[in-house]
Short mmCIF file of C-alpha atoms in Angstrom, two decimals:
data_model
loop_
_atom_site.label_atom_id
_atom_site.label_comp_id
_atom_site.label_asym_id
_atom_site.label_seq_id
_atom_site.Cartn_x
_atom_site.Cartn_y
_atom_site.Cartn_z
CA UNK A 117 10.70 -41.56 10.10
CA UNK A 118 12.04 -41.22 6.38
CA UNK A 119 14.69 -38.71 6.41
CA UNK A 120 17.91 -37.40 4.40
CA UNK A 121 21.74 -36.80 4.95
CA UNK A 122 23.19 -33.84 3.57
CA UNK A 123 27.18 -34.01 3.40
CA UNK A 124 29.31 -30.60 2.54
CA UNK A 125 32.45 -31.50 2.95
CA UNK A 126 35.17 -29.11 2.61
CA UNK A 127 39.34 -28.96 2.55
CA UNK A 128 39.25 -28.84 6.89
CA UNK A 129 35.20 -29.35 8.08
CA UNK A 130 32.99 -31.47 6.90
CA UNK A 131 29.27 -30.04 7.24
CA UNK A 132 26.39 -32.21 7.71
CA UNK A 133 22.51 -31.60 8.53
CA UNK A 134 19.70 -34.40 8.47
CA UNK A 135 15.61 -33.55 7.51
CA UNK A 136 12.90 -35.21 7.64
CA UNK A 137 10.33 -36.05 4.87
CA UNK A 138 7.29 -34.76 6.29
CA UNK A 139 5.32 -35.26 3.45
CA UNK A 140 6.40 -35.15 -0.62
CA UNK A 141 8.25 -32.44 -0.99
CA UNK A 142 8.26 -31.20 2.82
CA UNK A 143 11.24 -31.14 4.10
CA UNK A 144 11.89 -30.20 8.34
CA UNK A 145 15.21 -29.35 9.68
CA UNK A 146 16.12 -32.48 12.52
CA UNK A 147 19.64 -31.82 13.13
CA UNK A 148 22.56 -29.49 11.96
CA UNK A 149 26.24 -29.68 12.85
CA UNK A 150 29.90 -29.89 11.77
CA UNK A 151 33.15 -31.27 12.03
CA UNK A 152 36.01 -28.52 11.78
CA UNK A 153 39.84 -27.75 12.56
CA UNK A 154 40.53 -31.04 11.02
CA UNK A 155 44.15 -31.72 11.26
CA UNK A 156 44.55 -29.13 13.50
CA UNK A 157 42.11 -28.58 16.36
CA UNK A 158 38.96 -31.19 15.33
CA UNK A 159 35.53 -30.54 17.32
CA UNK A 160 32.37 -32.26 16.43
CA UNK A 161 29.27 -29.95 17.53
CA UNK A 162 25.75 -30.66 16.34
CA UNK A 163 22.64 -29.51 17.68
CA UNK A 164 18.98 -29.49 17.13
CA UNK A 165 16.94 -26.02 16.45
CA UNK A 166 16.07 -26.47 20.39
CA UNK A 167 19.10 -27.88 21.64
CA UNK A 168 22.82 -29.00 21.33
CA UNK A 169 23.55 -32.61 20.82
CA UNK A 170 27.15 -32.46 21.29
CA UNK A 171 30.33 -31.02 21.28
CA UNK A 172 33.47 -32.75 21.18
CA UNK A 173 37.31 -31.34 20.85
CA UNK A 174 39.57 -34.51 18.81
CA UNK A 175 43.09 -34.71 18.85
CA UNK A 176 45.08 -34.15 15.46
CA UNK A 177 46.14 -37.27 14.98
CA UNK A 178 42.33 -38.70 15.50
CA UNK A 179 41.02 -36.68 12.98
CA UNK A 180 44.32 -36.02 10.81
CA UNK A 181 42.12 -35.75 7.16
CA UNK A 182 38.59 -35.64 5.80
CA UNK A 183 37.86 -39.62 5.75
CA UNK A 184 38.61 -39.56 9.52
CA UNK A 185 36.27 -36.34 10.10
CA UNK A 186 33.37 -38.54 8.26
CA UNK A 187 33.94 -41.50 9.87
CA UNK A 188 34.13 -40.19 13.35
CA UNK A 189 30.93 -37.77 12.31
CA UNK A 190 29.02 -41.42 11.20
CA UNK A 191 30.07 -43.29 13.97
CA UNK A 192 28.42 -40.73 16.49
CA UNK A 193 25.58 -40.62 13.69
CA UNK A 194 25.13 -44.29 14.48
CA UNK A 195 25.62 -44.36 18.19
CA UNK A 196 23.36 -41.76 19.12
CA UNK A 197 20.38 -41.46 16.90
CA UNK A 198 17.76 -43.97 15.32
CA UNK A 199 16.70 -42.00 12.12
CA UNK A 200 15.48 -44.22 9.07
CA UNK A 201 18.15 -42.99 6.12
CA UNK A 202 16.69 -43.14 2.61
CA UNK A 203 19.09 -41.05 0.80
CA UNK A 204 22.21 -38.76 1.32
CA UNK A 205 22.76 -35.13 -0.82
CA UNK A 206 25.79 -34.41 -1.62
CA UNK A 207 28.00 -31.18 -2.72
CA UNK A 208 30.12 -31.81 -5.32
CA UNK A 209 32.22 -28.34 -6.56
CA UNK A 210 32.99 -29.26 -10.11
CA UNK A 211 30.42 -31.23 -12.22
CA UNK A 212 32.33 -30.38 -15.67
CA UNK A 213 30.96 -30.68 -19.18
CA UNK A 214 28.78 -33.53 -18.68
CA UNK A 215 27.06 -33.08 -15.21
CA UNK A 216 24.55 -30.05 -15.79
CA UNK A 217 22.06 -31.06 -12.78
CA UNK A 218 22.06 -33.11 -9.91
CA UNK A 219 22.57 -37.04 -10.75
CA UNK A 220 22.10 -40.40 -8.78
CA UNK A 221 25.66 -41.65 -7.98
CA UNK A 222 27.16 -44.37 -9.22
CA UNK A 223 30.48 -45.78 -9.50
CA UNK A 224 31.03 -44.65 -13.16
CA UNK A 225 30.08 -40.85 -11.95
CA UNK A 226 32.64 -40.94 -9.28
CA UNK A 227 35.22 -41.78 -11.90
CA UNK A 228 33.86 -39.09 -14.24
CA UNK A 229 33.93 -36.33 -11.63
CA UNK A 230 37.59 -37.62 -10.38
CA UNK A 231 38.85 -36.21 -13.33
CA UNK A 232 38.02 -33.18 -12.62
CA UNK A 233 40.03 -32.93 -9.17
CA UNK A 234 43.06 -30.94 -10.52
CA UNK A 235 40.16 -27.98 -11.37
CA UNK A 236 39.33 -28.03 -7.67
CA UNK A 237 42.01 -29.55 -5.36
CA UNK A 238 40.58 -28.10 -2.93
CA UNK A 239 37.15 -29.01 -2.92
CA UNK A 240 36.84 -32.49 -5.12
CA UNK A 241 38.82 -34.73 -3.27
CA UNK A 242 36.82 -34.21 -0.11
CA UNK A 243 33.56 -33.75 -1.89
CA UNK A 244 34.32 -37.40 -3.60
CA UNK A 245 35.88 -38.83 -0.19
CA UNK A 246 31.96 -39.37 1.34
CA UNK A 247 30.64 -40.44 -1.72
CA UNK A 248 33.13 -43.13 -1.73
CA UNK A 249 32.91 -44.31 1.77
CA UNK A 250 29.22 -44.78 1.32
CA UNK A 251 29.17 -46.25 -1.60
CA UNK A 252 31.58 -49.08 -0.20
CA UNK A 253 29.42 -49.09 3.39
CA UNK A 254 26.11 -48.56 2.02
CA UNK A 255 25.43 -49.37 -1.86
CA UNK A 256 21.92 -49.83 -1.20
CA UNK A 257 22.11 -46.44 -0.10
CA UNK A 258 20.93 -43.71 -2.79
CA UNK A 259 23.38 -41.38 -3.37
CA UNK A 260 22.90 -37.46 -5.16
CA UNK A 261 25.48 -35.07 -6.07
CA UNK A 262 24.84 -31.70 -6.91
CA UNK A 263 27.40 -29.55 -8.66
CA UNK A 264 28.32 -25.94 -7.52
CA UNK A 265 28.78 -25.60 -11.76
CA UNK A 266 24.81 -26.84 -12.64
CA UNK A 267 23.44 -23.36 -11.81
CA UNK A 268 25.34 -21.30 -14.61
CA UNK A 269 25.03 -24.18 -17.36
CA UNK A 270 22.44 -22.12 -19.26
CA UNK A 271 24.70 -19.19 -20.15
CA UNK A 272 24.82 -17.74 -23.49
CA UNK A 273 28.05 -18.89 -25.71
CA UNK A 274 29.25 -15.61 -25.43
CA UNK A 275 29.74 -15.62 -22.04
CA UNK A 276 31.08 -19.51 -21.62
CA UNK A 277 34.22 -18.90 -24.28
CA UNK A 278 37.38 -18.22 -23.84
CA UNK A 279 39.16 -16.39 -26.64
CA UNK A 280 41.44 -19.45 -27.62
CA UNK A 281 40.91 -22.26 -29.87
CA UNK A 282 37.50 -23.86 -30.38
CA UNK A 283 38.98 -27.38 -29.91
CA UNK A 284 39.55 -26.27 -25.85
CA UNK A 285 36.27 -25.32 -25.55
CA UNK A 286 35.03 -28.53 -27.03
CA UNK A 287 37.37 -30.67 -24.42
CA UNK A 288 35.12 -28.40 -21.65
CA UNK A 289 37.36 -25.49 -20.79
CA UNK A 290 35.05 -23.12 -20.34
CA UNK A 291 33.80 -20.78 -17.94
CA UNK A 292 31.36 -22.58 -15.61
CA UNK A 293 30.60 -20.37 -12.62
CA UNK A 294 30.26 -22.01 -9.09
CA UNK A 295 28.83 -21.87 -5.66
CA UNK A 296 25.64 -22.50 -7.75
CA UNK A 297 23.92 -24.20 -4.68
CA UNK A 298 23.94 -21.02 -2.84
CA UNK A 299 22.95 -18.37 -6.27
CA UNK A 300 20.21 -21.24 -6.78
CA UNK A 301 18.74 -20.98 -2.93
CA UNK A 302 19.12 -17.20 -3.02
CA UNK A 303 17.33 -17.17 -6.55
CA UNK A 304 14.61 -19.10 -4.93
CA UNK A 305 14.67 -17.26 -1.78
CA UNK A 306 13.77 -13.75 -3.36
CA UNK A 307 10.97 -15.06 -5.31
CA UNK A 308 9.60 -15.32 -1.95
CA UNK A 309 10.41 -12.78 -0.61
CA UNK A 310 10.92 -9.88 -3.17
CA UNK A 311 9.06 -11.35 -6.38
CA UNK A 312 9.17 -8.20 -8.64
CA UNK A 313 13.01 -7.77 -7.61
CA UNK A 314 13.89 -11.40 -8.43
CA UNK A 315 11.91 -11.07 -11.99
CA UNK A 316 14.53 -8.27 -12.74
CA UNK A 317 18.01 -8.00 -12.77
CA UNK A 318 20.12 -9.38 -9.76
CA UNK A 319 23.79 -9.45 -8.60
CA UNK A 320 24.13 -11.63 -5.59
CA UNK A 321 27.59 -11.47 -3.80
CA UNK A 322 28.11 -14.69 -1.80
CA UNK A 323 31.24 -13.38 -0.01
CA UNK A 324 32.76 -15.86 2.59
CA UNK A 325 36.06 -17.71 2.73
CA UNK A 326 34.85 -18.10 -1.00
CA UNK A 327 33.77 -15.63 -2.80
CA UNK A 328 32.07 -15.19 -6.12
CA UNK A 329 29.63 -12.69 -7.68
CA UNK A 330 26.71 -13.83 -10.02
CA UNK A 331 24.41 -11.79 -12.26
CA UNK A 332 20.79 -13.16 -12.53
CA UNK A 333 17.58 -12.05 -14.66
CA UNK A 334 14.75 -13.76 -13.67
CA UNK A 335 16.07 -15.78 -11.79
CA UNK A 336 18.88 -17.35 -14.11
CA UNK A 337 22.37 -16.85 -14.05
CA UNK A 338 23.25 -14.78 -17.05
CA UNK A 339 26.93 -14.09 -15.82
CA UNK A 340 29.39 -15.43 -13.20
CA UNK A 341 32.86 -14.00 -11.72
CA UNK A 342 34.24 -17.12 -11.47
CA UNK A 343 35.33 -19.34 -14.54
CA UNK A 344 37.35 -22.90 -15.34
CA UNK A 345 38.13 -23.31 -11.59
CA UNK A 346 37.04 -21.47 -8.74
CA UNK A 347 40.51 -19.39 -8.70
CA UNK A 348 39.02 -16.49 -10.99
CA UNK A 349 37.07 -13.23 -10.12
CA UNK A 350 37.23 -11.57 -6.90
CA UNK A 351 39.75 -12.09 -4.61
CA UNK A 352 39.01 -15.27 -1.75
CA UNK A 353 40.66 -15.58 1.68
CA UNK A 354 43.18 -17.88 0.31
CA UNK A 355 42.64 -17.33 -3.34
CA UNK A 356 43.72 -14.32 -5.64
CA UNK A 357 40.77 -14.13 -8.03
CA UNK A 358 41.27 -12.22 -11.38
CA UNK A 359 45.01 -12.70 -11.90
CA UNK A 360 47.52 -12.02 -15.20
CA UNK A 361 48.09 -15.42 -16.91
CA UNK A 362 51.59 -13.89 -17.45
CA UNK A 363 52.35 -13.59 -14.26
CA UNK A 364 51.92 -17.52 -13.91
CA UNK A 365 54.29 -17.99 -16.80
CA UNK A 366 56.50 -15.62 -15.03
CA UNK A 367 56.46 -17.63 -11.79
CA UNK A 368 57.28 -21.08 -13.97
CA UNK A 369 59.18 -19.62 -16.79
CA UNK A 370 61.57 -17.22 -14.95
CA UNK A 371 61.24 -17.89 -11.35
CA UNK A 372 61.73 -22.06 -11.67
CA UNK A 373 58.53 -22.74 -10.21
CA UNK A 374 57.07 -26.24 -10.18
CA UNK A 375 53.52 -26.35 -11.52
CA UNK A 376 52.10 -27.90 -7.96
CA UNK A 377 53.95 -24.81 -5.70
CA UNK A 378 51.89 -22.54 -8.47
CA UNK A 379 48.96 -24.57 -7.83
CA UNK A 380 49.74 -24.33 -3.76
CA UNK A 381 50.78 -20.88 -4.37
CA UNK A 382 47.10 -19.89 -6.00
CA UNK A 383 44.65 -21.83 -3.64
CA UNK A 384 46.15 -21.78 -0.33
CA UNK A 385 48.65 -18.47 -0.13
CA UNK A 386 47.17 -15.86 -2.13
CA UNK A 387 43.93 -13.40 -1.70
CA UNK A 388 43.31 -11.75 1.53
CA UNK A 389 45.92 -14.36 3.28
CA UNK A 390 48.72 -12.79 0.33
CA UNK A 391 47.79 -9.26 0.04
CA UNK A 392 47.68 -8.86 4.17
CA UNK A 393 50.62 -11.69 5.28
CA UNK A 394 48.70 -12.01 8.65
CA UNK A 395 45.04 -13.90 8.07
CA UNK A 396 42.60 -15.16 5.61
CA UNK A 397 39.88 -14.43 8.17
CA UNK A 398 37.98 -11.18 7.26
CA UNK A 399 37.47 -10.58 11.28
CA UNK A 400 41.08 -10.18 12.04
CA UNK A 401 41.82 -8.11 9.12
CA UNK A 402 39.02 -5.84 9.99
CA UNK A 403 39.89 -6.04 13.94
CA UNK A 404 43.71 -5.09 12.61
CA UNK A 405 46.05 -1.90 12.73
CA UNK A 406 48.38 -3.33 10.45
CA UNK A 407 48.59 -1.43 7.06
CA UNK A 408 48.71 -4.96 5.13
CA UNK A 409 45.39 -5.73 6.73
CA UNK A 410 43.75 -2.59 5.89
CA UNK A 411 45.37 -2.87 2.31
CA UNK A 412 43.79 -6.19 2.11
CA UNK A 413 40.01 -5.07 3.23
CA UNK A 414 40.66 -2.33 0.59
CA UNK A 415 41.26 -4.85 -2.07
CA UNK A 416 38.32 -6.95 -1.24
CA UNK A 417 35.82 -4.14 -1.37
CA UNK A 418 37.43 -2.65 -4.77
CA UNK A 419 37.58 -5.53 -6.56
CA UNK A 420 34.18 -6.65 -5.55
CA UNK A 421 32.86 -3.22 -6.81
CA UNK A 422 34.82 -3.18 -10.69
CA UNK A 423 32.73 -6.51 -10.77
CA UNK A 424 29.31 -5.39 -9.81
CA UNK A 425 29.94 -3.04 -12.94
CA UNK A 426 30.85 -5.93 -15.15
CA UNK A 427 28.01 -7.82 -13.85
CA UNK A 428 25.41 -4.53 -14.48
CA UNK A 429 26.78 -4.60 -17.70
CA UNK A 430 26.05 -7.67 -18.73
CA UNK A 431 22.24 -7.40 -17.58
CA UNK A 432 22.05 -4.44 -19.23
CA UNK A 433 21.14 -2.41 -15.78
CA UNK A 434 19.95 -3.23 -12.15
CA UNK A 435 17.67 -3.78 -9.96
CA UNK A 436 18.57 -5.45 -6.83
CA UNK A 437 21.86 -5.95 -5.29
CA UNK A 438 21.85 -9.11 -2.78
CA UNK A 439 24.64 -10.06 0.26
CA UNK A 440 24.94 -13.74 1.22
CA UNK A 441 27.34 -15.95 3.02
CA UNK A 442 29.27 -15.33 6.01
CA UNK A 443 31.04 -12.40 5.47
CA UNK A 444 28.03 -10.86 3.48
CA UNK A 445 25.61 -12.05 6.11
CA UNK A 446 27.69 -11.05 9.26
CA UNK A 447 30.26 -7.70 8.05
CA UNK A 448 28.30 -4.79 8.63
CA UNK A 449 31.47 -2.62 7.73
CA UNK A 450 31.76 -4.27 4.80
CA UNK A 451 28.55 -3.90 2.90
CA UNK A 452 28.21 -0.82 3.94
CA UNK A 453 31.96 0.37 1.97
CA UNK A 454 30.45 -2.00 -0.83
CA UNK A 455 26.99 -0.27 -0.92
CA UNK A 456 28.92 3.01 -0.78
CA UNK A 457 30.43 2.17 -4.37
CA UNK A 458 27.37 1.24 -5.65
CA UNK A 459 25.75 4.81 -5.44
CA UNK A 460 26.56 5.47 -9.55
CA UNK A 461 23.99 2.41 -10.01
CA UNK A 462 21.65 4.72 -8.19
CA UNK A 463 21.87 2.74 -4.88
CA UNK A 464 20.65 4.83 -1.18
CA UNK A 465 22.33 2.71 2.11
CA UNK A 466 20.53 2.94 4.96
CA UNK A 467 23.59 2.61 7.52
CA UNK A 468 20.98 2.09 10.47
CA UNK A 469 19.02 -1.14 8.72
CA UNK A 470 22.40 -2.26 7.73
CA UNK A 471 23.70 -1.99 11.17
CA UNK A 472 20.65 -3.52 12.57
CA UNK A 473 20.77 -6.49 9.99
CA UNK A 474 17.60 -6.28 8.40
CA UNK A 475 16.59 -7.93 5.36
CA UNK A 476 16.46 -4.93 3.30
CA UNK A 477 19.09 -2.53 4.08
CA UNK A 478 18.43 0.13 1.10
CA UNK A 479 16.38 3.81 1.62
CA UNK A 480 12.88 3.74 0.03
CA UNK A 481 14.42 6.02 -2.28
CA UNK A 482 16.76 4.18 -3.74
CA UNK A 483 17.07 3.13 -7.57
CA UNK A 484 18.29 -0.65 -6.42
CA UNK A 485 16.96 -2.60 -3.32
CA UNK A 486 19.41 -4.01 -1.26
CA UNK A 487 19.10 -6.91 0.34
CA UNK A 488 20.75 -9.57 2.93
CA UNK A 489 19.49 -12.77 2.22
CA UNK A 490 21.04 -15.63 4.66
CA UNK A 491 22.37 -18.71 1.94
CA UNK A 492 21.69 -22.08 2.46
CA UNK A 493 23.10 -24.53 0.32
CA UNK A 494 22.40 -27.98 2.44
CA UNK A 495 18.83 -27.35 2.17
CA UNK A 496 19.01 -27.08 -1.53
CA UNK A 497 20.80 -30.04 -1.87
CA UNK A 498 18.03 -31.82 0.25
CA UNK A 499 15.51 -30.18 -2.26
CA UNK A 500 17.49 -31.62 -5.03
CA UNK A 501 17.59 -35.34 -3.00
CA UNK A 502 14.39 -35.41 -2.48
CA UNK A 503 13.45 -34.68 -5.80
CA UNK A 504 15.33 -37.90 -7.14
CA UNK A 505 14.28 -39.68 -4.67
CA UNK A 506 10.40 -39.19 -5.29
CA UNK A 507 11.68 -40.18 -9.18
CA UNK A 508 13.28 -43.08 -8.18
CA UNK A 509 10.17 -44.23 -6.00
CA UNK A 510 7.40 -43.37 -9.13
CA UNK A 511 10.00 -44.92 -11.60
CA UNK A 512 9.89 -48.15 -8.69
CA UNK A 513 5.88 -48.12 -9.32
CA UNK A 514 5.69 -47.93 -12.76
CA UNK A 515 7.95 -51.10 -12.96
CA UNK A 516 5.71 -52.97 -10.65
CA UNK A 517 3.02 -52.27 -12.61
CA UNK A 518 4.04 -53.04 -16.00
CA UNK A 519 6.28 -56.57 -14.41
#
């Protein structure tokens, strides 16, 4: 049986799910699991849709960093099931200037997309570490990354520039937009779903640990909270979003700050962690008495609202507002305060869908549908796989042929 890795590998889990190739194009679900807690409390769980396949606790020091996590995740890959590989999918966060859709790796693309580690230290390295490994292991193995940035490459200029010189813009600082995987299922998801909604114009919120907004017509991303690094827009359980550029000068110019404690300050002690001092994790805050925490939810939901007006702006109106990821999929208290702020758009919440969980959560009234429409990024990278890999295979044939 033909099948496919896909690898999402993160700062602490590494995410991995396996499908088979039923036939071109047909993709089924074998396997789906993860290694998390790494460097602090590792477990390896993976099941099937039927059944668990295991679940194993790690000490720190076994699974101290990300290469660990993947070996220890192949070597039970290995061990315990007999799956023909033909390819592996990757996530990679950051494809920059020159990586607008996904690509076949090779060495010379790893060293491209290294350079772009100090726009996502907390993503690239890890993203990079598989693709590595494998490469080393396997180099017979094909290999696809697909970039978080690939879904907002089509923007208008407009939207892409910053106001500074044109020579910046031309040496790729830009605004690229990410978590592109997961706007790209969604878009794809609603056609099916909601077809004259996803013709129209779309905000999707895919609000988890990250969190970004995106504005799509037709299916396209016209607009994007998040810009040269996945720091801007709304604010992120570690990450502060929209933020002053003066204030960063402040921090080096007049408090002495070292570039990499700003850098540590931004990704890993800011946003809801900051604001609250107690948790990153929307649950606690939400579960919390503690003023921080509530000043914290507060936050989330406000800023998240100035943007869905930015983001109506720049479609020029709106017709659908959509809630992904896992605090999106799973907070009913919080899409109901966002839906709440979304009434001047000419939105209706129906609290008792919402609290039920349906798909559509909106009155039949209502100006804009909302919806709740579960992400899932490893199966578009396994769309994306498979895609080269039926390219590579014709491209094989056509060889043949003409040798």
């Amino acid at each position: 049986m033909d099948t496919i890795l896909v690898v999402n590998a993160g700062s602490s889990s590494v995410k991995f799910q396996i499908f088979s190739i039923e036939n071109p194009g047909d993709l089924k679900r074998l396997i789906k699991g993860q290694m998390d807690g790494i460097g602090t409390r590792p477990r390896l769980v993976a099941a099937t849709e039927n059944s668990s396949l295991v679940d194993r606790s790690f000490s720190p020091i076994e699974i101290r960093d990300v290469p660990a996590a993947i070996a220890a995740t192949a070597a039970w890959l290995r061990e315990t099931q007999t799956f023909q590989l033909v390819a592996v999918g990757h996530r990679v966060v950051h494809g920059g200037p020159n990586y607008d859709r996904p690509v076949v790796v090779s060495h010379k693309i790893v060293k491209d997309l290294e350079e772009f580690v100090c726009l996502a230290p907390l993503h690239q390295p890890s993203n990079l570490a598989p693709i590595r490994s494998l490469l080393t292991s396997r180099p017979e193995l094909m290999q696809v990354a697909c970039f978080d940035t690939a879904f907002h490459r089509g923007h208008p200029a407009v939207a892409d520039h910053y106001a500074i010189p044109e020579r910046f813009y031309a040496e790729g600082v830009r605004r690229y937009g990410f978590h592109g995987l997961s706007y790209e299922y969604v878009a794809q998801r609603l056609f099916e779903i909601a077809p004259a909604i996803a013709s129209g114009r779309v905000i999707v919120a895919h609000l988890g640990s990250g969190a970004s907004m995106c504005g799509m017509l037709n299916g396209r991303s016209v607009e994007s909270t998040m810009g040269f690094t996945a720091l801007d827009g709304i604010p992120m359980g570690t990450r502060p979003g929209q933020i002053d550029p003066g204030v960063l000068l402040y921090l080096i110019m007049q408090k002495g700050m070292e570039p990499l404690e700003v850098q540590n300050l931004l990704y890993r002690e800011s946003g809801l962690k900051g604001i609250s001092g107690i948790s990153n994790d929307m649950r606690e805050l939400e579960s919390s008495a503690d003023a921080r925490a509530k000043l914290a939810v507060d936050y989330f939901v406000y800023r998240i609202a100035l943007n869905a007006g930015m983001l109506a702006a720049a479609l020029g109106g709106l017709d659908a507002f959509v809630f992904t990821a896992g605090i999106g999929e799973n907070s009913v208290t919080i899409r109901a305060r966002i839906a709440e702020k979304l009434t001047w758009l000419g939105a209706v919440f129906d609290p008792g869908a919402n609290a039920a969980r349906k798909p559509l959560i909106s009155r039949a009234d209502s100006r804009i549908a909302i919806h709740i429409v579960p992400t899932d990024e490893e199966l578009m990278i396994a769309r994306h796989t498979v895609s080269l890999l039926a390219k590579h295979h014709a491209e094989v044939r056509v060889s043949e042929k003409i040798a």
